[in-house]
mmCIF file of C-alpha atoms in Angstrom:
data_model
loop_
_atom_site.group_PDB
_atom_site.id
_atom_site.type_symbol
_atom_site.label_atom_id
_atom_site.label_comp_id
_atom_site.label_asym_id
_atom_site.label_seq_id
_atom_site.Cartn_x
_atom_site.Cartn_y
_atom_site.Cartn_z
ATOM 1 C CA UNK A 1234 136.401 128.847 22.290
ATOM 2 C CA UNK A 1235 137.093 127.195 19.293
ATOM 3 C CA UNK A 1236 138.331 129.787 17.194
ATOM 4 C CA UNK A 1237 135.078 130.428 14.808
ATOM 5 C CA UNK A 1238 131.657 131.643 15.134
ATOM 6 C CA UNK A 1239 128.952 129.199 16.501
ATOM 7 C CA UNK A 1240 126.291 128.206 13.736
ATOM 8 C CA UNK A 1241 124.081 130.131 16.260
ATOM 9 C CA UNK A 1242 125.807 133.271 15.487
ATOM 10 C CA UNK A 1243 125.231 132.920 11.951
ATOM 11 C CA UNK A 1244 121.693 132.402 12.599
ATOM 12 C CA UNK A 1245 121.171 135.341 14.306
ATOM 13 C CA UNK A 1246 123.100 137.274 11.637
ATOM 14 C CA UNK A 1247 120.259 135.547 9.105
ATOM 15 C CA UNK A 1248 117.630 136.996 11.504
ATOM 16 C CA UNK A 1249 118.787 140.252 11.539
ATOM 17 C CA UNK A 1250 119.219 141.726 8.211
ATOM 18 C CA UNK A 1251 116.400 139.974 6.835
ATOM 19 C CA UNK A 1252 114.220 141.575 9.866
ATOM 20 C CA UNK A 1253 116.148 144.804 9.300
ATOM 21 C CA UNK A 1254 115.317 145.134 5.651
ATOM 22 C CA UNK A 1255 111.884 143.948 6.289
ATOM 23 C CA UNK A 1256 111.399 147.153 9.168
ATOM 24 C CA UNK A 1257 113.253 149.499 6.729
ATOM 25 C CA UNK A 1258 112.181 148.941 3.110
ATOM 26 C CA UNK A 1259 109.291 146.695 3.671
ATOM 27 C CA UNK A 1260 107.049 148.797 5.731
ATOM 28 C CA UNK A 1261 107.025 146.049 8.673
ATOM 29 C CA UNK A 1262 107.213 147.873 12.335
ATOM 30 C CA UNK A 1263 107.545 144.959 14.730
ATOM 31 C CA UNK A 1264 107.773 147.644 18.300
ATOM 32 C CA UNK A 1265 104.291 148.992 17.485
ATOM 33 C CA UNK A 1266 103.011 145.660 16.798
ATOM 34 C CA UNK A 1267 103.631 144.554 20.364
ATOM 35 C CA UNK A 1268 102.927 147.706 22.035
ATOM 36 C CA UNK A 1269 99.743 149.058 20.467
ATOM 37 C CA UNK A 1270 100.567 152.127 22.085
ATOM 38 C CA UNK A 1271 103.633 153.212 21.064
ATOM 39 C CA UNK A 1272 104.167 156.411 19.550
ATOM 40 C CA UNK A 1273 107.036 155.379 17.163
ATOM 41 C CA UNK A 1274 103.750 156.313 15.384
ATOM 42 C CA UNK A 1275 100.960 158.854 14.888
ATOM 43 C CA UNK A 1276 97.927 157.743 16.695
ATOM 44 C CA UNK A 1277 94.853 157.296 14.025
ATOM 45 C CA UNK A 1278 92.364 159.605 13.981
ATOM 46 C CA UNK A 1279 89.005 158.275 15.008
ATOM 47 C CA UNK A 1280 87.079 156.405 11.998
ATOM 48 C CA UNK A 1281 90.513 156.148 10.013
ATOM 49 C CA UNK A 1282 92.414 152.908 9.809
ATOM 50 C CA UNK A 1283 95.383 152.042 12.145
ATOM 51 C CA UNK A 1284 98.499 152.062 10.099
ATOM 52 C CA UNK A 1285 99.865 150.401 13.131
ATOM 53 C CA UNK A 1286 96.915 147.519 12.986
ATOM 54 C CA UNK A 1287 97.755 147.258 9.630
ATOM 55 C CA UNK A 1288 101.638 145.914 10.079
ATOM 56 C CA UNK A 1289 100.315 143.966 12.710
ATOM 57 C CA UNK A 1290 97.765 142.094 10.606
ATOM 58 C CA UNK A 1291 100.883 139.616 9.427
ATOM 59 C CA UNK A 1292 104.256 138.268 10.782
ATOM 60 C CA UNK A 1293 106.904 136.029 9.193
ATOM 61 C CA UNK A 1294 107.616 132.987 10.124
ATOM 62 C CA UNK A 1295 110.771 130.848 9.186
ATOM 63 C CA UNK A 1296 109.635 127.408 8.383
ATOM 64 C CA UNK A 1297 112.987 126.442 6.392
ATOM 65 C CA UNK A 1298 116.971 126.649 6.646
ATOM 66 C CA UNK A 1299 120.201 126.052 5.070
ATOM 67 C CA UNK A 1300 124.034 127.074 5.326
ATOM 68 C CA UNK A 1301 127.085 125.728 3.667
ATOM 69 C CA UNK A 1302 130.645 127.293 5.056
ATOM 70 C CA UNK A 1303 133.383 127.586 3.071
ATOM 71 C CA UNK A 1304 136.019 129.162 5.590
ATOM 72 C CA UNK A 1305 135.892 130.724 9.203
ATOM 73 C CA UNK A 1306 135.600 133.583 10.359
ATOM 74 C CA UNK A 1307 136.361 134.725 14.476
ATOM 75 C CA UNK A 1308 136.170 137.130 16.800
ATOM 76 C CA UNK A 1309 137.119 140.329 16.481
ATOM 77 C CA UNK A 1310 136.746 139.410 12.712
ATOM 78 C CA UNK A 1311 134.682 142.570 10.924
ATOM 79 C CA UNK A 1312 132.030 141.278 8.689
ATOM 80 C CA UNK A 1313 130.011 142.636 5.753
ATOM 81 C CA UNK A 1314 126.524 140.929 5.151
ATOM 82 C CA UNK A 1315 124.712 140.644 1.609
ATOM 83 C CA UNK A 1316 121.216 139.722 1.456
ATOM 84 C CA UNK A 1317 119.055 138.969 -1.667
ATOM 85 C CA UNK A 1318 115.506 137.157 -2.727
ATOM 86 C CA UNK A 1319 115.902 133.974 -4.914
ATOM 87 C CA UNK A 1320 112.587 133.468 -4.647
ATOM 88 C CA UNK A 1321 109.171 135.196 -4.157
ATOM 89 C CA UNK A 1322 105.631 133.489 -4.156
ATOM 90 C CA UNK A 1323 102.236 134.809 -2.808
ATOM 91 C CA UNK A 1324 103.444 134.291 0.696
ATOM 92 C CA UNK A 1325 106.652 133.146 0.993
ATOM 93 C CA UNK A 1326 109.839 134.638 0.599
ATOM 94 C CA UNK A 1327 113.346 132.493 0.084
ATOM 95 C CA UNK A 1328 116.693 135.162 1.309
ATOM 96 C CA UNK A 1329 119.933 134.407 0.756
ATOM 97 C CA UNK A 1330 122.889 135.554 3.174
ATOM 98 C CA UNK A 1331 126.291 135.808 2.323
ATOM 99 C CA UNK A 1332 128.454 136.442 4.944
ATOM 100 C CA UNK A 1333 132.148 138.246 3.948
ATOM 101 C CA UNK A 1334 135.059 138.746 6.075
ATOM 102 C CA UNK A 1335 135.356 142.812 5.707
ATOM 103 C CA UNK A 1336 137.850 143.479 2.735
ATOM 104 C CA UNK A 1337 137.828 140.263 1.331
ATOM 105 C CA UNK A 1338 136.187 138.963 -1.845
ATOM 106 C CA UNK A 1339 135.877 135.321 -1.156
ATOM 107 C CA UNK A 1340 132.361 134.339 0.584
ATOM 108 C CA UNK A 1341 133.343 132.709 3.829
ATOM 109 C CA UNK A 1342 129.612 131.335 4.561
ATOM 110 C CA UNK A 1343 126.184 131.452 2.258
ATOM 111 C CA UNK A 1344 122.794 130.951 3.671
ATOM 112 C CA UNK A 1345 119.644 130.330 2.454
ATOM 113 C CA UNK A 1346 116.081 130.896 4.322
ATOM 114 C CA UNK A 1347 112.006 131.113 4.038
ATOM 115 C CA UNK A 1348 110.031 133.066 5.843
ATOM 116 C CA UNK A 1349 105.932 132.408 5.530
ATOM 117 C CA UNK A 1350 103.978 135.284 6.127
ATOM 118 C CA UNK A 1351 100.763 134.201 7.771
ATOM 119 C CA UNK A 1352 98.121 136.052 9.977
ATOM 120 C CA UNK A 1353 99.302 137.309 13.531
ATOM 121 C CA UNK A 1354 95.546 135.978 14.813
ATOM 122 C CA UNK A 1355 95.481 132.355 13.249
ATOM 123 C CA UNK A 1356 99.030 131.810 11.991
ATOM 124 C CA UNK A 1357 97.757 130.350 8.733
ATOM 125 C CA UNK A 1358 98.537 131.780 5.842
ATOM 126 C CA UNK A 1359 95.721 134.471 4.206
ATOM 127 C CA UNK A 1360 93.905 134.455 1.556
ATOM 128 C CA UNK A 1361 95.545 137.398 -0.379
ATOM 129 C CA UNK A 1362 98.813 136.252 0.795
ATOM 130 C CA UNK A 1363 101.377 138.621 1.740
ATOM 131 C CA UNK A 1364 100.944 142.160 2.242
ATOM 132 C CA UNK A 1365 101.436 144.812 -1.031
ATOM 133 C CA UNK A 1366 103.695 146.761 0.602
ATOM 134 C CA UNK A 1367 105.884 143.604 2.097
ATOM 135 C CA UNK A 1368 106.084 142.288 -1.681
ATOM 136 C CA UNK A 1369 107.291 145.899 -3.353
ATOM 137 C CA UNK A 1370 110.318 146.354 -0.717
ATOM 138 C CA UNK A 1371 110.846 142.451 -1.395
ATOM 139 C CA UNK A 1372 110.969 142.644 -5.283
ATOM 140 C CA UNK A 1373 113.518 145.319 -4.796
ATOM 141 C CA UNK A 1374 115.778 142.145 -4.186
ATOM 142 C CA UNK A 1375 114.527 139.540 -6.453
ATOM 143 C CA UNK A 1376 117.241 137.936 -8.338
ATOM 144 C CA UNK A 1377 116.159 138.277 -11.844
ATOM 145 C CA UNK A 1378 115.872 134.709 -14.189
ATOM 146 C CA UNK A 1379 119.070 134.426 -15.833
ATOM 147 C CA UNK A 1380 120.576 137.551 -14.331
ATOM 148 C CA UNK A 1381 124.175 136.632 -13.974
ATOM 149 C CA UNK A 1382 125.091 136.740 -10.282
#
């Protein structure tokens, strides 16, 4: 209506490449988690641990926000997405978004966002903080001290 993506849109853009990544480097399967039995994956055999129970032991949680826009884009505008960690504790993580117009070099909108990992069951963050295998796919990301971006 008014010539530009909503703020909502951008939003959901955040949401899903940071939730994609997090499915396909990060070991997080979010469709067995709510359906215990799907078979997206192998059933456990009895006495072995659930690698399903085991994604479901932790979910992320955005507690923070931020975007700055430094031009529009619209509808039927093709976009390219980058994502990146600027910042990686024992469970947190801090993405940043930058959101292209396809073909062009100059950053139209850059977003930053934290996600808490806690524990599905009391939604308070555990103990040994995020999972291993979360924290490998994340590092893949992490913006290196003094890297030169």
């Amino acid at each position: 209506m008014y010539a530009h993506l909503n703020n909502a849109v951008y939003t959901h853009l955040f949401d899903t490449i940071a939730n994609t990544y997090l499915i396909e480097h990060c070991g997080m399967d979010p469709f067995s988690v709510n359906n215990p039995t799907s078979t997206q994956q192998p059933q456990p055999q009895p006495g072995q641990p659930s690698a399903i129970a085991a994604g479901a032991d932790q979910i992320g949680l955005i507690v923070s926000t931020q975007a700055d826009f430094f031009a529009s884009v619209r509808f039927p505008d093709q976009l390219e997405v980058g994502l990146r960690v600027n910042k990686l504790s024992k469970s947190s993580v801090t993405w940043e978004v930058g959101i292209f117009k396809k073909g062009e070099e100059d950053v139209k909108m850059v977003g930053t966002y934290t996600h808490v990992f806690v524990l599905r069951e009391t939604m308070r963050v555990g103990k040994g903080g995020m999972e291993g295998r979360v924290r490998e796919g994340l590092e893949k990301l992490l913006v290196k001290e003094g890297a030169k971006l």
